[in-house]
Coordinates of C-alpha atoms in Angstrom, one line a residue:
X44 CA -0.2 40.7 14.7
X45 CA 3.6 40.6 15.0
X46 CA 4.7 37.9 12.5
X47 CA 8.5 38.3 13.2
X48 CA 11.0 41.1 13.7
X49 CA 10.5 43.5 10.8
X50 CA 7.0 42.4 9.7
X51 CA 3.5 43.0 11.2
X52 CA 0.1 42.0 9.9
X53 CA -2.7 44.5 10.4
X54 CA -6.4 43.6 10.6
X55 CA -8.5 46.3 8.9
X56 CA -12.3 46.0 9.6
X57 CA -14.1 47.2 6.5
X58 CA -17.6 46.2 7.7
X59 CA -18.6 43.4 5.3
X60 CA -15.1 42.0 5.4
X61 CA -11.8 42.2 7.2
X62 CA -8.6 42.6 5.2
X63 CA -5.0 42.3 6.2
X64 CA -2.5 44.9 5.0
X65 CA 1.1 44.1 5.9
X66 CA 3.7 46.4 7.4
X67 CA 7.4 45.8 6.8
X68 CA 9.7 48.0 9.0
X69 CA 13.1 48.7 10.4
X70 CA 14.2 51.1 13.1
X71 CA 13.8 54.2 10.9
X72 CA 10.8 53.6 8.5
X73 CA 7.9 51.4 7.6
X74 CA 6.7 50.1 4.3
X75 CA 3.0 49.4 3.7
X76 CA 1.8 46.5 1.5
X77 CA -1.7 47.4 0.2
X78 CA -4.0 50.2 1.4
X79 CA -7.6 49.0 1.9
X80 CA -10.7 50.7 0.6
X81 CA -11.1 54.5 0.0
X82 CA -10.9 56.3 3.3
X83 CA -8.8 53.6 5.0
X84 CA -5.5 55.6 5.3
X85 CA -6.2 57.1 8.7
X86 CA -7.4 53.8 10.1
X87 CA -4.3 52.0 8.9
X88 CA -2.0 54.7 10.4
X89 CA -3.8 54.3 13.7
X90 CA -3.4 50.5 13.6
X91 CA 0.3 50.9 12.8
X92 CA 0.6 53.2 15.9
X93 CA -1.2 50.7 18.0
X94 CA 1.4 48.1 16.9
X95 CA 4.2 50.4 17.9
X96 CA 5.3 51.1 14.4
X97 CA 3.6 54.3 13.4
X98 CA 6.1 56.6 14.9
X99 CA 8.5 55.6 12.2
X100 CA 8.4 57.3 8.8
X101 CA 6.1 55.9 6.1
X102 CA 8.1 56.4 2.8
X103 CA 7.0 53.5 0.6
X104 CA 3.8 51.6 -0.4
X105 CA 3.9 48.3 -2.3
X106 CA 0.7 47.4 -4.1
X107 CA 0.2 43.7 -4.9
X108 CA -2.3 44.5 -7.6
X109 CA -5.0 46.8 -9.0
X110 CA -8.1 45.7 -7.1
X111 CA -10.1 48.4 -5.4
X112 CA -9.7 47.0 -1.9
X113 CA -5.9 47.1 -2.3
X114 CA -5.4 50.5 -3.9
X115 CA -8.5 52.4 -2.7
X116 CA -6.7 53.9 0.4
X117 CA -3.8 55.2 -1.6
X118 CA -5.2 58.8 -2.2
X119 CA -5.3 59.4 1.6
X120 CA -1.7 58.4 2.0
X121 CA -0.6 60.5 -1.0
X122 CA -2.5 63.5 0.3
X123 CA -0.5 63.4 3.5
X124 CA 2.9 62.7 1.8
X125 CA 3.3 63.8 -1.8
X126 CA 6.8 62.4 -1.8
X127 CA 5.5 58.8 -1.1
X128 CA 7.1 56.2 -3.3
X129 CA 4.6 53.7 -4.7
X130 CA 5.6 50.4 -6.3
X131 CA 3.5 48.2 -8.5
X132 CA 4.0 45.7 -11.3
X133 CA 4.1 47.1 -14.8
X134 CA 1.1 45.0 -16.0
X135 CA -1.2 46.7 -13.5
X136 CA 0.4 50.1 -13.5
X137 CA -1.8 51.8 -16.1
X138 CA -4.9 51.0 -14.0
X139 CA -3.3 52.2 -10.8
X140 CA -2.2 55.4 -12.6
X141 CA -5.9 56.0 -13.7
X142 CA -5.1 55.6 -17.4
X143 CA -7.1 52.4 -17.8
X144 CA -10.4 51.2 -16.1
X145 CA -10.2 48.8 -13.2
X146 CA -10.5 45.2 -14.3
X147 CA -13.2 44.2 -11.8
X148 CA -14.8 47.5 -10.6
X149 CA -17.5 48.7 -12.9
X150 CA -18.2 52.5 -13.3
X151 CA -21.5 51.9 -11.6
X152 CA -19.9 50.3 -8.6
X153 CA -17.3 53.0 -8.3
X154 CA -20.0 55.7 -8.6
X155 CA -22.0 54.1 -5.8
X156 CA -18.9 53.8 -3.6
X157 CA -18.0 57.4 -4.2
X158 CA -21.5 58.6 -3.4
X159 CA -21.2 57.0 0.1
X160 CA -17.8 58.6 0.9
X161 CA -17.2 61.9 2.8
X162 CA -16.4 64.8 0.5
X163 CA -12.6 64.8 1.2
X164 CA -12.2 61.0 0.5
X165 CA -14.4 61.3 -2.6
X166 CA -12.4 64.2 -4.1
X167 CA -9.1 62.5 -3.3
X168 CA -10.2 59.4 -5.0
X169 CA -11.4 61.2 -8.1
X170 CA -8.2 63.3 -8.3
X171 CA -6.1 60.1 -8.0
X172 CA -7.9 57.5 -10.2
X173 CA -10.5 59.3 -12.3
X174 CA -8.9 62.6 -13.2
X175 CA -5.3 62.1 -12.5
X176 CA -2.8 64.8 -13.2
X177 CA 0.3 62.6 -13.0
X178 CA 1.4 59.0 -12.3
X179 CA 0.5 57.3 -9.0
X180 CA 3.2 54.7 -9.4
X181 CA 6.8 55.8 -9.1
X182 CA 8.5 52.5 -9.4
X183 CA 7.8 49.2 -11.2
X184 CA 8.3 45.9 -9.5
X185 CA 9.7 43.0 -11.7
X186 CA 9.6 39.3 -11.1
X187 CA 12.7 38.2 -9.2
X188 CA 13.6 41.7 -8.1
X189 CA 15.0 42.2 -4.6
X190 CA 13.7 45.2 -2.7
X191 CA 15.9 46.6 0.0
X192 CA 13.3 46.8 2.9
X193 CA 13.7 45.3 6.3
X194 CA 16.3 42.8 5.4
X195 CA 15.1 42.1 1.9
X196 CA 11.9 41.4 -0.1
X197 CA 11.8 39.3 -3.2
X198 CA 9.1 40.1 -5.8
X199 CA 7.3 37.1 -7.3
X200 CA 5.0 37.9 -10.3
X201 CA 1.9 35.7 -9.7
X202 CA -0.6 36.8 -12.5
X203 CA -4.1 35.4 -12.9
X204 CA -6.0 37.2 -10.3
X205 CA -4.9 40.3 -12.2
X206 CA -2.3 40.6 -14.9
X207 CA 0.1 42.4 -12.6
X208 CA -0.5 40.6 -9.4
X209 CA 2.6 40.1 -7.3
X210 CA 3.4 38.2 -4.1
X211 CA 6.2 39.3 -1.8
X212 CA 8.7 37.1 0.1
X213 CA 10.2 38.6 3.2
X214 CA 13.5 36.7 3.3
X215 CA 14.6 37.2 7.0
X216 CA 11.3 35.8 8.4
X217 CA 10.5 33.4 5.5
X218 CA 7.1 35.0 5.2
X219 CA 5.1 35.1 2.0
X220 CA 2.8 38.1 1.6
X221 CA 0.4 36.5 -0.9
X222 CA -2.0 39.3 -1.7
X223 CA -5.0 37.6 -3.3
X224 CA -2.9 34.8 -4.9
X225 CA -4.2 32.6 -2.0
X226 CA -6.8 33.0 0.8
X227 CA -7.2 31.4 4.2
X228 CA -10.7 30.0 4.8
X229 CA -11.6 28.1 8.0
X230 CA -7.9 27.8 8.8
X231 CA -7.0 26.2 5.5
X232 CA -4.8 27.7 2.8
X233 CA -6.6 27.8 -0.5
X234 CA -6.0 29.2 -4.0
X235 CA -7.5 32.5 -5.2
X236 CA -11.3 32.9 -5.2
X237 CA -12.5 31.9 -8.6
X238 CA -15.4 34.4 -8.7
X239 CA -13.0 37.3 -8.7
X240 CA -10.1 35.7 -10.6
X241 CA -10.5 36.2 -14.3
X242 CA -7.8 33.8 -15.3
X243 CA -7.9 31.0 -12.8
X244 CA -5.7 28.6 -14.9
X245 CA -2.9 31.2 -14.9
X246 CA -3.4 32.0 -11.2
X247 CA -3.0 28.4 -10.2
X248 CA 0.1 28.0 -12.5
X249 CA 1.5 31.1 -10.7
X250 CA 1.4 29.2 -7.4
X251 CA 3.9 26.7 -8.6
X252 CA 6.5 29.5 -8.6
X253 CA 6.2 29.7 -4.8
X254 CA 7.6 26.2 -4.5
X255 CA 11.1 27.7 -5.0
X256 CA 10.9 29.6 -1.7
X257 CA 11.3 28.3 1.9
X258 CA 8.0 29.6 3.3
X259 CA 7.2 29.2 7.0
X260 CA 4.3 31.7 7.2
X261 CA 1.8 33.0 4.6
X262 CA -0.1 36.3 5.0
X263 CA -3.3 36.4 2.8
X264 CA -5.1 39.7 2.4
X265 CA -8.3 37.8 2.9
X266 CA -8.1 35.3 5.8
X267 CA -4.8 36.4 7.5
X268 CA -2.1 34.1 8.6
X269 CA -1.4 30.5 7.7
X270 CA 1.4 28.5 9.3
X271 CA 2.0 24.9 8.5
X272 CA 3.3 22.7 5.7
X273 CA 3.1 25.4 3.0
X274 CA 5.0 23.5 0.4
X275 CA 2.8 20.4 0.5
X276 CA -0.3 22.6 0.5
X277 CA 0.7 24.5 -2.6
X278 CA 1.6 21.2 -4.2
X279 CA -1.9 19.9 -3.5
X280 CA -3.5 23.1 -4.9
X281 CA -1.5 22.8 -8.1
X282 CA -1.7 19.0 -8.5
X283 CA -2.1 17.9 -12.1
X284 CA -1.1 21.2 -13.7

């Protein structure tokens, strides 16, 4: 779905759920925000081609946080492009680099997932996250940092869902890429899902930071696009904090 010039939301069908990675692009390259589950790389590339973006060069991936459905597809992208630049917040970096266990994916869950993957995807995942030989993240993103992609992206550290969760504000289109800081459910913009948010109090406090931005559109990884009175909706979600 074309959000505005320079930003496209993809809809990735994972079977039990659909997630929404975002593509930020200019005339020469595209930047991917989040990578789906293990084995998702080829599907995302095909979706980008269908959107008329995939003929550009993919040089950069921005990871909003460490959860498996956001970083799982990374090994497939790295296998195709070893020079890929990967950004994440420092507070989730050790997990994404494979130096610490994932906060919400048990070894048993990961083992079950790997057992269902084709051999290539399984070996890529293991080499990236279980037995890494080097760092997966090349660059750290910091709160308030401005990234020079497609007219400018502002990094907003929104911890709670994970310690290093970030949201990304695309300044030219006034679009917030919320990651899992918020979700869209039945057309309504809601806060993060409590069942998968270890620190809900911090996650809701993080939403208050978004009031500093003029947001016209929100892209949630779960639920997709929300357009409306974002400022008042966030005020309602954080009322009393």
